XYZ file of C-alpha atoms in Angstrom:
713
model
C 119.005 111.857 135.002
C 121.428 109.985 137.258
C 124.743 111.454 138.483
C 126.555 108.706 136.590
C 124.811 109.677 133.325
C 125.743 113.332 133.830
C 129.380 112.371 134.389
C 129.452 110.256 131.224
C 127.939 113.037 129.125
C 130.242 115.688 130.646
C 133.253 113.487 130.067
C 132.279 112.945 126.454
C 131.910 116.691 125.888
C 135.304 117.385 127.425
C 136.877 114.655 125.296
C 135.336 116.183 122.161
C 136.746 119.602 123.113
C 140.187 118.124 123.661
C 140.195 116.300 120.329
C 138.472 118.877 118.121
C 138.857 122.212 119.900
C 142.305 122.399 121.459
C 144.374 123.181 118.386
C 142.994 123.715 114.910
C 146.461 123.955 113.419
C 146.779 120.173 113.552
C 143.478 119.508 111.729
C 143.690 118.330 108.134
C 141.490 119.730 105.356
C 138.630 117.382 104.500
C 140.085 116.611 101.082
C 143.233 115.214 102.767
C 141.337 112.828 105.024
C 141.753 109.168 104.163
C 138.886 106.736 104.652
C 138.977 102.994 104.595
C 137.041 101.628 101.594
C 133.609 100.251 102.362
C 133.700 96.515 102.862
C 130.635 94.482 101.933
C 130.677 91.019 103.426
C 127.109 89.749 103.669
C 126.269 86.475 105.374
C 126.073 83.575 102.949
C 122.764 81.668 102.940
C 122.932 77.938 103.511
C 121.441 76.190 100.492
C 119.402 73.014 100.760
C 117.040 71.118 98.467
C 114.076 69.270 99.976
C 113.259 65.748 98.875
C 110.469 67.146 96.666
C 112.867 69.471 94.798
C 112.030 72.732 96.582
C 115.168 74.878 96.909
C 115.922 76.659 100.191
C 118.171 79.606 101.102
C 118.483 79.800 104.885
C 120.039 82.374 107.201
C 119.642 81.975 110.952
C 119.099 85.338 112.624
C 118.279 85.089 116.322
C 118.261 88.806 117.050
C 114.443 88.978 117.030
C 111.844 86.228 117.613
C 110.493 86.386 114.055
C 110.357 84.087 111.047
C 110.105 85.100 107.379
C 109.828 83.303 104.054
C 110.046 85.022 100.665
C 109.714 82.696 97.701
C 109.810 82.620 93.901
C 107.752 80.541 91.517
C 108.895 80.186 87.914
C 105.891 81.695 86.181
C 104.745 85.255 85.496
C 102.327 87.517 83.676
C 104.216 86.952 80.404
C 102.718 83.457 80.369
C 99.133 84.721 80.143
C 97.196 83.160 77.254
C 96.678 85.771 74.519
C 92.892 85.595 74.933
C 93.005 85.824 78.739
C 95.476 88.632 79.400
C 95.338 89.486 83.095
C 94.974 85.857 84.187
C 98.230 85.593 86.178
C 97.626 88.762 88.196
C 94.049 87.812 88.986
C 95.180 84.271 89.815
C 97.665 85.546 92.427
C 95.058 87.712 94.119
C 92.322 85.083 94.248
C 94.750 82.375 95.320
C 95.131 84.354 98.545
C 91.685 85.907 98.991
C 89.807 82.732 98.073
C 91.010 80.750 101.079
C 91.806 77.060 100.839
C 89.737 73.919 100.417
C 89.605 73.453 104.196
C 89.717 77.123 105.243
C 87.048 79.670 104.367
C 88.557 83.089 103.478
C 87.341 84.795 106.661
C 88.502 81.894 108.828
C 91.947 81.970 107.176
C 92.266 85.714 107.762
C 91.178 85.438 111.387
C 93.613 82.576 111.999
C 96.509 84.623 110.612
C 95.469 87.762 112.492
C 95.346 85.868 115.775
C 99.019 84.964 115.233
C 100.026 88.437 113.935
C 101.061 86.558 110.789
C 100.637 87.089 107.059
C 100.656 84.971 103.911
C 100.812 86.768 100.561
C 100.877 85.810 96.870
C 102.054 88.137 94.090
C 102.858 88.134 90.389
C 105.376 90.035 88.263
C 106.263 89.604 84.563
C 108.847 86.841 85.008
C 108.147 85.264 88.382
C 105.480 84.707 90.987
C 106.088 85.541 94.644
C 104.950 83.839 97.856
C 105.629 84.890 101.437
C 105.022 84.002 105.065
C 105.735 86.207 108.076
C 105.075 85.067 111.628
C 106.526 84.951 115.126
C 109.156 82.306 115.798
C 106.882 80.655 118.380
C 104.295 80.045 115.624
C 106.598 78.487 113.005
C 104.794 75.132 113.005
C 101.336 76.640 112.579
C 102.603 79.229 110.111
C 104.197 76.583 107.895
C 101.041 74.472 108.008
C 98.913 77.417 106.785
C 101.533 78.464 104.215
C 101.685 74.964 102.736
C 97.876 74.780 102.676
C 97.624 78.032 100.690
C 100.287 76.908 98.189
C 98.895 73.408 97.694
C 95.131 73.705 98.148
C 93.767 77.097 97.039
C 89.986 77.086 96.665
C 89.539 79.832 94.014
C 86.025 80.626 95.191
C 83.748 82.073 92.526
C 82.662 85.130 94.511
C 86.288 86.168 95.149
C 87.082 85.788 91.443
C 84.072 87.914 90.529
C 85.165 90.631 92.960
C 88.743 90.655 91.648
C 87.536 90.758 88.026
C 85.305 93.705 88.885
C 88.279 95.527 90.419
C 90.444 94.757 87.371
C 87.747 96.029 85.012
C 87.443 99.225 87.057
C 91.204 99.649 86.699
C 90.953 99.265 82.918
C 88.150 101.823 82.768
C 90.239 104.355 84.695
C 93.744 103.642 83.411
C 93.727 106.436 80.836
C 93.281 108.989 83.630
C 96.982 108.831 84.486
C 99.052 110.372 81.640
C 102.263 108.652 82.802
C 100.676 105.192 82.665
C 99.012 106.093 79.375
C 102.335 107.096 77.801
C 104.228 104.065 79.131
C 101.554 101.586 78.071
C 101.576 102.847 74.501
C 105.376 103.160 74.439
C 105.727 99.459 75.319
C 103.084 98.489 72.792
C 104.939 100.379 70.050
C 108.311 98.827 70.944
C 107.222 95.212 71.381
C 103.998 94.991 69.402
C 100.464 94.134 70.474
C 101.104 90.431 69.865
C 103.925 90.138 72.423
C 103.503 89.776 76.212
C 105.717 92.819 76.820
C 103.496 94.910 74.556
C 99.996 93.702 75.328
C 97.650 94.736 78.122
C 94.473 93.312 79.553
C 91.154 94.533 78.225
C 87.679 94.199 79.667
C 86.910 91.283 77.329
C 90.039 89.301 78.294
C 89.325 89.772 81.999
C 85.652 88.869 81.675
C 86.606 85.569 79.999
C 88.654 84.325 82.996
C 86.994 81.473 84.888
C 87.647 79.445 88.023
C 88.796 76.605 85.757
C 91.429 78.933 84.255
C 92.792 79.655 87.735
C 92.917 75.968 88.613
C 94.705 75.197 85.344
C 97.277 77.931 85.973
C 97.931 76.522 89.445
C 98.352 72.992 88.132
C 100.848 74.205 85.506
C 103.250 76.104 87.759
C 102.697 75.426 91.461
C 104.826 72.366 92.103
C 107.579 72.094 94.724
C 110.390 71.642 92.188
C 109.315 74.953 90.591
C 109.611 76.920 93.867
C 112.548 78.567 95.663
C 112.280 79.862 99.248
C 114.549 82.297 101.088
C 114.062 81.792 104.828
C 115.399 83.912 107.667
C 114.686 84.331 111.350
C 114.926 82.758 114.758
C 115.264 79.032 114.007
C 117.728 76.160 114.087
C 118.506 75.089 110.518
C 118.405 71.299 110.780
C 115.227 71.386 112.839
C 113.586 73.760 110.369
C 114.443 71.551 107.377
C 112.653 68.691 109.120
C 109.626 70.926 109.733
C 109.563 71.909 106.051
C 109.775 68.282 104.929
C 106.791 67.518 107.163
C 104.802 70.591 106.081
C 105.121 69.717 102.376
C 104.935 65.946 102.804
C 103.036 64.317 99.952
C 103.552 67.220 97.536
C 105.430 65.470 94.746
C 107.697 66.709 91.984
C 106.149 67.205 88.575
C 107.260 67.953 85.041
C 106.983 71.685 84.386
C 106.193 72.778 80.853
C 107.158 76.459 80.702
C 105.820 78.048 77.486
C 108.294 79.617 75.083
C 108.184 83.399 74.801
C 108.966 84.452 71.260
C 111.894 86.736 70.642
C 111.236 90.356 69.788
C 112.504 90.891 66.278
C 111.933 94.580 65.705
C 114.630 96.875 64.432
C 115.122 100.213 66.115
C 113.727 103.108 64.117
C 112.721 106.674 64.882
C 109.021 107.455 65.270
C 106.838 110.143 66.839
C 103.482 109.469 68.489
C 100.875 111.793 69.931
C 97.992 111.076 72.310
C 95.525 113.890 72.800
C 94.553 114.705 76.359
C 93.200 117.999 77.673
C 96.014 118.838 80.077
C 98.154 121.924 80.657
C 101.231 119.649 80.751
C 102.837 117.216 78.335
C 104.022 113.807 79.470
C 106.696 112.293 77.241
C 108.752 109.109 76.893
C 111.754 109.127 74.553
C 113.668 105.912 73.979
C 114.010 102.581 72.221
C 114.265 98.828 72.756
C 116.961 98.130 75.307
C 119.267 95.194 75.897
C 118.745 91.510 76.420
C 120.718 90.953 79.581
C 122.308 87.618 80.290
C 123.691 86.518 83.679
C 127.260 87.089 82.479
C 126.410 90.430 80.841
C 129.843 92.124 80.713
C 128.680 95.742 80.418
C 126.299 95.728 83.388
C 128.407 97.836 85.741
C 129.452 100.480 83.229
C 125.870 100.663 81.989
C 124.616 101.196 85.527
C 127.056 104.056 86.065
C 126.258 105.576 82.662
C 122.499 105.635 83.225
C 122.884 107.049 86.725
C 124.870 109.932 85.252
C 122.316 110.355 82.471
C 119.051 110.338 84.404
C 118.575 107.703 87.074
C 120.813 109.394 89.637
C 118.197 111.859 90.841
C 119.127 115.487 91.390
C 122.768 115.011 90.366
C 121.958 113.456 86.970
C 122.389 115.374 83.720
C 118.733 115.265 82.801
C 117.701 116.652 86.174
C 120.417 119.307 86.402
C 119.970 120.472 82.807
C 116.292 120.010 81.944
C 114.806 120.886 85.313
C 117.325 122.939 87.279
C 119.125 124.939 84.605
C 116.389 125.407 81.980
C 113.271 124.988 84.133
C 111.592 122.770 81.535
C 110.281 119.894 83.646
C 108.485 119.050 86.857
C 109.945 115.571 86.742
C 112.611 114.130 84.474
C 114.887 111.102 84.450
C 115.794 107.945 82.571
C 115.445 104.195 82.895
C 117.583 101.424 81.433
C 115.587 98.263 82.065
C 117.999 95.381 82.625
C 115.911 93.073 84.790
C 114.297 91.136 81.926
C 115.878 88.004 80.500
C 113.422 86.477 78.069
C 113.627 89.564 75.835
C 115.231 92.997 75.620
C 114.019 95.588 78.061
C 113.376 99.269 77.409
C 115.508 102.378 77.523
C 113.768 105.722 77.827
C 114.040 109.214 79.174
C 110.843 110.575 80.696
C 109.631 114.057 81.451
C 106.566 116.097 82.302
C 106.644 119.730 81.228
C 104.457 122.720 80.445
C 102.687 122.292 77.119
C 104.246 125.453 75.716
C 107.743 124.021 76.363
C 107.146 120.559 74.858
C 109.381 120.665 71.772
C 112.084 122.597 73.578
C 112.204 119.889 76.260
C 112.293 117.072 73.676
C 115.172 118.760 71.836
C 117.191 119.223 75.025
C 116.639 115.623 76.180
C 117.804 114.256 72.815
C 120.869 116.530 72.946
C 121.741 115.233 76.428
C 121.425 111.611 75.260
C 123.656 112.419 72.282
C 126.131 114.126 74.606
C 126.603 110.916 76.588
C 127.959 109.330 73.389
C 130.023 112.240 72.161
C 132.203 113.106 75.155
C 133.742 111.282 78.127
C 132.184 112.039 81.501
C 134.179 114.137 83.936
C 136.089 112.553 86.783
C 133.888 114.467 89.225
C 130.690 113.028 87.706
C 132.192 109.570 87.545
C 133.467 109.459 91.121
C 130.321 111.017 92.597
C 128.134 108.491 90.805
C 130.271 105.489 91.718
C 130.375 106.559 95.374
C 126.596 106.974 95.382
C 125.986 103.553 93.809
C 128.397 101.810 96.172
C 126.920 103.452 99.270
C 123.307 102.861 98.261
C 124.086 99.227 97.389
C 125.780 98.469 100.699
C 123.082 100.107 102.795
C 120.239 98.489 100.860
C 120.990 95.222 102.673
C 119.866 96.098 106.174
C 118.461 92.684 107.029
C 119.310 89.041 106.543
C 116.006 88.569 104.711
C 117.097 91.038 102.005
C 120.408 89.233 101.565
C 118.842 85.771 101.392
C 116.219 86.935 98.906
C 118.777 88.647 96.656
C 120.990 85.585 96.596
C 118.000 83.431 95.685
C 117.016 85.893 92.948
C 120.528 85.866 91.486
C 120.454 82.072 91.352
C 116.975 82.235 89.791
C 118.444 84.494 87.104
C 121.497 82.271 86.650
C 124.195 84.601 87.969
C 127.589 83.235 88.886
C 128.366 82.886 92.619
C 129.902 85.951 94.256
C 127.947 88.606 92.337
C 126.810 90.390 95.501
C 130.218 90.263 97.137
C 131.988 91.705 94.075
C 129.363 94.292 93.033
C 131.018 97.275 94.745
C 134.459 96.327 93.410
C 133.118 96.074 89.881
C 131.400 99.460 90.149
C 134.629 100.989 91.492
C 136.556 99.691 88.438
C 134.353 101.528 85.902
C 136.256 104.220 83.992
C 135.192 107.233 81.941
C 136.207 105.281 78.841
C 133.884 102.430 79.887
C 130.973 104.842 80.363
C 131.406 106.404 76.926
C 131.824 102.981 75.348
C 128.490 101.666 76.691
C 126.767 104.960 75.815
C 127.912 104.566 72.212
C 126.949 100.891 72.221
C 123.511 101.090 73.836
C 122.165 104.624 73.268
C 120.725 105.312 69.815
C 119.627 108.954 69.528
C 119.110 108.460 65.782
C 116.445 105.790 66.399
C 114.267 107.170 69.169
C 110.591 106.467 69.707
C 108.869 109.573 71.082
C 105.477 109.279 72.781
C 103.723 112.436 73.991
C 100.482 112.861 75.931
C 98.969 116.347 76.014
C 97.311 119.028 73.896
C 99.353 119.870 70.776
C 97.360 123.068 70.250
C 99.460 124.540 73.068
C 102.856 123.125 72.023
C 105.635 125.617 71.305
C 106.557 123.974 67.987
C 104.941 121.230 65.881
C 105.970 117.684 66.730
C 106.594 116.898 63.064
C 110.007 118.559 63.321
C 111.048 115.279 64.977
C 109.449 113.086 62.281
C 106.089 112.026 60.878
C 103.540 112.095 63.688
C 101.259 109.152 64.386
C 98.077 110.169 66.209
C 97.085 107.408 68.622
C 93.354 107.163 69.211
C 92.572 106.045 72.737
C 89.639 103.707 73.121
C 87.717 104.820 76.190
C 85.807 102.014 77.950
C 82.295 102.728 79.088
C 82.324 104.321 82.552
C 81.083 102.141 85.425
C 77.422 102.531 86.233
C 76.659 104.738 89.233
C 74.252 103.263 91.714
C 71.118 105.392 91.519
C 69.532 106.912 94.580
C 66.327 105.037 95.359
C 63.050 106.789 94.652
C 61.587 108.714 97.556
C 58.172 110.053 98.428
C 57.326 113.732 98.793
C 57.209 113.147 102.546
C 60.862 111.977 102.474
C 61.955 115.238 100.812
C 59.976 117.335 103.287
C 61.383 115.466 106.294
C 64.934 115.834 104.896
C 64.474 119.617 104.761
C 63.257 119.639 108.364
C 66.273 117.606 109.520
C 68.596 119.852 107.498
C 67.243 122.960 109.253
C 67.895 121.286 112.628
C 71.438 120.374 111.518
C 72.148 123.987 110.519
C 70.968 125.215 113.935
C 73.023 122.573 115.778
C 76.187 123.473 113.881
C 75.932 127.170 114.742
C 72.832 128.578 113.093
C 72.345 130.065 109.660
C 73.506 133.572 110.588
C 76.913 132.244 111.654
C 77.290 129.596 108.955
C 76.374 131.759 105.961
C 79.189 134.244 106.652
C 82.019 131.691 106.788
C 84.345 132.129 103.799
C 87.425 130.196 104.883
C 88.734 127.736 107.467
C 92.338 126.869 108.361
C 92.896 123.835 110.573
C 96.100 122.272 111.869
C 96.784 119.021 113.650
C 98.192 115.523 113.280
C 97.086 112.677 111.040
C 97.805 109.077 112.040
C 98.022 106.610 109.132
C 96.930 103.195 110.353
C 97.941 101.467 107.121
C 101.499 102.825 107.435
C 102.275 101.389 110.836
C 100.509 104.158 112.744
C 102.937 106.864 111.618
C 101.852 110.415 112.536
C 102.345 113.471 110.344
C 101.739 117.172 110.918
C 99.008 118.420 108.616
C 97.494 121.780 107.726
C 94.308 122.175 105.681
C 93.321 125.544 104.201
C 89.849 125.862 102.634
C 88.635 128.875 100.682
C 84.933 128.408 100.088
C 83.177 127.229 98.095
C 85.663 124.943 96.337
C 89.365 125.700 96.901
C 91.493 123.416 99.031
C 95.133 123.172 100.077
C 96.598 120.380 102.183
C 100.165 120.706 103.526
C 101.798 117.698 105.166
C 105.177 117.037 106.765
C 106.219 113.532 105.681
C 109.377 111.509 106.405
C 110.453 112.283 102.819
C 109.901 116.039 103.195
C 107.067 118.537 102.874
C 104.234 117.651 100.519
C 101.266 119.751 99.393
C 98.104 119.142 97.401
C 96.577 122.231 95.773
C 93.072 122.273 94.305
C 91.514 125.359 92.702
C 88.097 123.873 92.015
C 88.952 122.624 88.525
C 92.509 121.244 88.564
C 94.986 119.968 91.126
C 98.716 119.465 91.594
C 100.952 117.760 94.128
C 104.140 119.493 95.276
C 106.790 117.245 96.831
C 110.590 117.094 97.192
C 110.595 115.424 93.760
C 108.886 118.420 92.159
C 105.390 119.393 91.137
C 103.065 117.292 89.041
C 99.394 117.486 88.068
C 96.980 115.053 89.620
C 95.017 112.885 87.179
C 91.347 113.607 86.374
C 90.236 110.730 88.604
C 91.707 112.506 91.640
C 90.333 115.873 90.529
C 86.859 114.326 90.553
C 87.517 113.016 94.071
C 88.684 116.452 95.240
C 85.504 118.033 93.885
C 83.574 115.594 96.047
C 85.863 116.353 99.032
C 85.150 120.095 98.871
C 81.458 119.378 98.345
C 81.386 117.266 101.543
C 83.116 119.891 103.702
C 80.452 120.425 106.377
C 80.216 124.236 106.362
C 80.002 124.788 102.566
C 77.751 121.722 102.324
C 75.267 123.290 104.742
C 75.578 126.611 102.895
C 75.004 124.872 99.578
C 72.046 122.797 100.721
C 70.394 125.789 102.390
C 70.892 128.192 99.468
C 70.245 125.906 96.515
C 67.528 123.541 95.490
C 69.652 120.384 95.736
C 67.581 117.185 96.020
C 68.075 115.648 99.465
C 65.887 112.938 100.886
C 65.246 111.188 104.168
C 66.296 107.527 104.029
C 65.152 106.206 107.398
C 66.758 105.871 110.826
C 69.499 103.577 112.090
C 71.500 102.867 115.239
C 75.079 104.121 115.190
C 77.321 103.407 118.194
C 74.312 103.342 120.528
C 72.990 106.588 118.992
C 69.784 106.738 116.988
C 70.513 108.629 113.768
C 68.535 109.889 110.805
C 70.021 109.153 107.386
C 69.930 111.759 104.614
C 70.750 110.889 101.010
C 71.982 113.139 98.192
C 74.199 113.110 95.099
C 77.790 114.419 94.934
C 79.322 116.188 91.886
C 80.808 112.865 90.709
C 77.340 111.327 90.600
C 78.102 109.040 93.541
C 75.619 109.089 96.417
C 76.425 110.464 99.879
C 74.762 109.273 103.082
C 74.740 111.727 105.993
C 74.128 110.309 109.472
C 72.603 112.881 111.857
C 72.277 112.381 115.599
C 68.627 112.477 116.669
C 69.760 113.792 120.067
C 72.181 116.601 119.119
C 71.385 117.057 115.391
C 75.136 117.075 114.718
C 76.559 115.174 111.744
C 78.212 111.996 113.040
C 79.176 110.201 109.845
C 79.390 110.270 106.053
C 79.250 107.099 103.945
C 80.103 107.049 100.240
C 81.942 105.154 97.505
C 85.033 106.436 95.729
C 87.331 105.093 93.027
C 91.094 105.147 93.574
C 93.580 103.702 91.091
C 90.733 101.973 89.327
C 89.343 100.300 92.426
C 85.987 101.220 93.946
C 86.189 101.604 97.730
C 83.559 102.018 100.415
C 84.501 104.899 102.703
C 83.239 106.369 105.957
C 84.120 109.678 107.580
C 83.328 109.716 111.315
C 83.125 113.031 113.208
C 83.504 113.460 116.979
C 84.745 115.847 119.682
C 82.770 118.849 118.430
C 83.982 122.204 119.773
C 82.775 125.785 119.432
C 84.943 127.886 117.100
C 83.587 131.384 116.568
C 80.038 130.156 117.115
C 80.440 127.201 114.724
C 80.583 123.571 115.861
C 83.737 121.947 114.449
C 84.700 118.265 114.811
C 88.224 118.067 116.220
C 88.518 114.323 115.656
C 87.904 112.781 112.224
C 88.378 109.098 111.375
C 88.462 107.840 107.784
C 87.537 104.180 107.251
C 88.206 102.387 103.962
C 86.408 99.110 103.261
C 85.603 98.756 106.953
C 89.138 99.351 108.262
C 90.583 102.485 109.855
C 92.764 104.298 107.329
C 93.501 107.650 108.972
C 92.662 109.431 112.206
C 93.066 113.206 112.222
C 93.261 115.134 115.470
C 93.073 118.937 115.223
C 95.074 121.261 117.432
C 93.668 124.550 116.161
C 90.944 125.853 113.861
C 90.593 129.413 112.553
C 87.537 130.766 110.738
C 87.444 133.553 108.140
C 91.191 133.742 107.750
C 92.292 135.967 104.871
C 93.651 133.527 102.270
C 95.289 134.670 99.048
C 94.042 132.742 96.027
C 97.664 132.204 94.969
C 97.848 129.551 97.721
C 95.633 127.368 95.526
C 97.257 128.170 92.172
C 97.760 125.033 90.090
C 99.157 126.519 86.873
C 102.663 125.264 86.095
């Protein structure tokens, strides 16, 4: 450190002591301090319409040499044909993955990667999204590719087939998550199966989607006069407008025929619904049809404050402080007042996940809290705390010019009057306790609540029929996806596999050392390549044969996954919640693949394992062994012919309904108590690095209390 730096730091410390430490008698109490109100004065995008009708929102920002476009297309999943539900979402994916007429998918990806650029297409209920991100020096090339993707998508058959397969896998697995299961049925009850807000894709509707359907969807909605673009970055506005005119030259305006979405005409009424699922917890949604918000909706600000106080405000909300903190009835709890929809009313609901034996008690308390919002004015403390929180979070949610430009474009897309962003904080500040009670009485209807529960009523504290007649919802379970069978092997393949296995056991420490291992605790760092290379401290505790605990320090706080061999939970700063059956199945496979118990298991039990030939792996000749995991999926084990150490696993796994090809690569083996342990482990997903874990320490036969893996709630 330079002498000048030391002087600056020393001077600053002395100045602090003079100001804050010389005389405390002159300091004011914190409640007497006066702060200037937060001023929110965002830059105003320059609006321009191209000759073809495309609307632009431009903000020059020369701080970094980057260029970003975020766009909206007037379309959405609500415009799916009733017999092809899922079309819009699949369309958006294949529009990007299928390449263009002149660019094969791989060539398009390589071209973008060489520029460190990206082009993405997305779809939400009431709009489509398009985006381009590139360096400022590549604006011309980036715009040329972006325009090509928007105008000339190829919709290649093989990419459609792959996306349909992924969508079907998602449908097969969607009942695994009790939260999604409850919400899906809640929406269906409120809006009806014949309305876009109440229907969901099924295997049959996805299977019926063809390339011609994708082309027709594109021809209906993707025209320049149906697109808005927010553009920010290092550019000169007039020059950029010329570039955009050139990039989209020849793309003409067209008449857009947007289908009508019928109005929901369903009166609010109370009803109780039950979905059986063998879980120790109950997931519940309690609510009703919400409001149809218009751009000039007068109650928006009071409604926002009211719902934050009720349940959307996190740990300070009434639902959280009462249901979770005071009464200990929920792992997670909150509320949502959906006000983003315009074609029809949204949804209002409180949500919770609680122990089965506390189900009715939790429902009763939640209803009482909703009723309480109507009955009594909120306190000044609640009101001011909530308004301050909303104002601060709003102001600091606009950290970049791209966020501001996009929000202004979105407000215009929705039809808001000019100045909404600039006056938002003032309008929140004006909300009174009288306003909050008024909107609670106007928009909350505790006498007409729809209650949806997912769990096992045999364990409920009181029957659900105390809240009304119960409708049992039968869940139709799609056929599970077929598991690729292990190819037939000869007797010689089984014999050779046993010989290789014996060599593997010896290489990893020998049977006498391996058989006595009961637990392993490892600590290190995990780098997440798909999250910008962020590193997190991680600790993994394994109690053999099948208990696992993973503790991780994340930017949001400490997080743990606990698995006792049969069930699993995740603990996080937001509470504790059970992991769905799909993840439990994956964790059973994870503990099965753990090298030490795997070698114990294969040596002690008559588990079929076969030799599947030899391959070359990173200049090493390896033998490949093949066996079946608890899930039924196959596992390939790659064994070095030179060292007999395990170098790689290869297997398939389903996450969030999507089947993924995974590889686990082991290296940097070290001796720990006579056992060879890999200190470096890389996880690849679909051919790309996902995580790299580097161990700092490994302990064997640590005494671990089984309570560390306890998953009961």
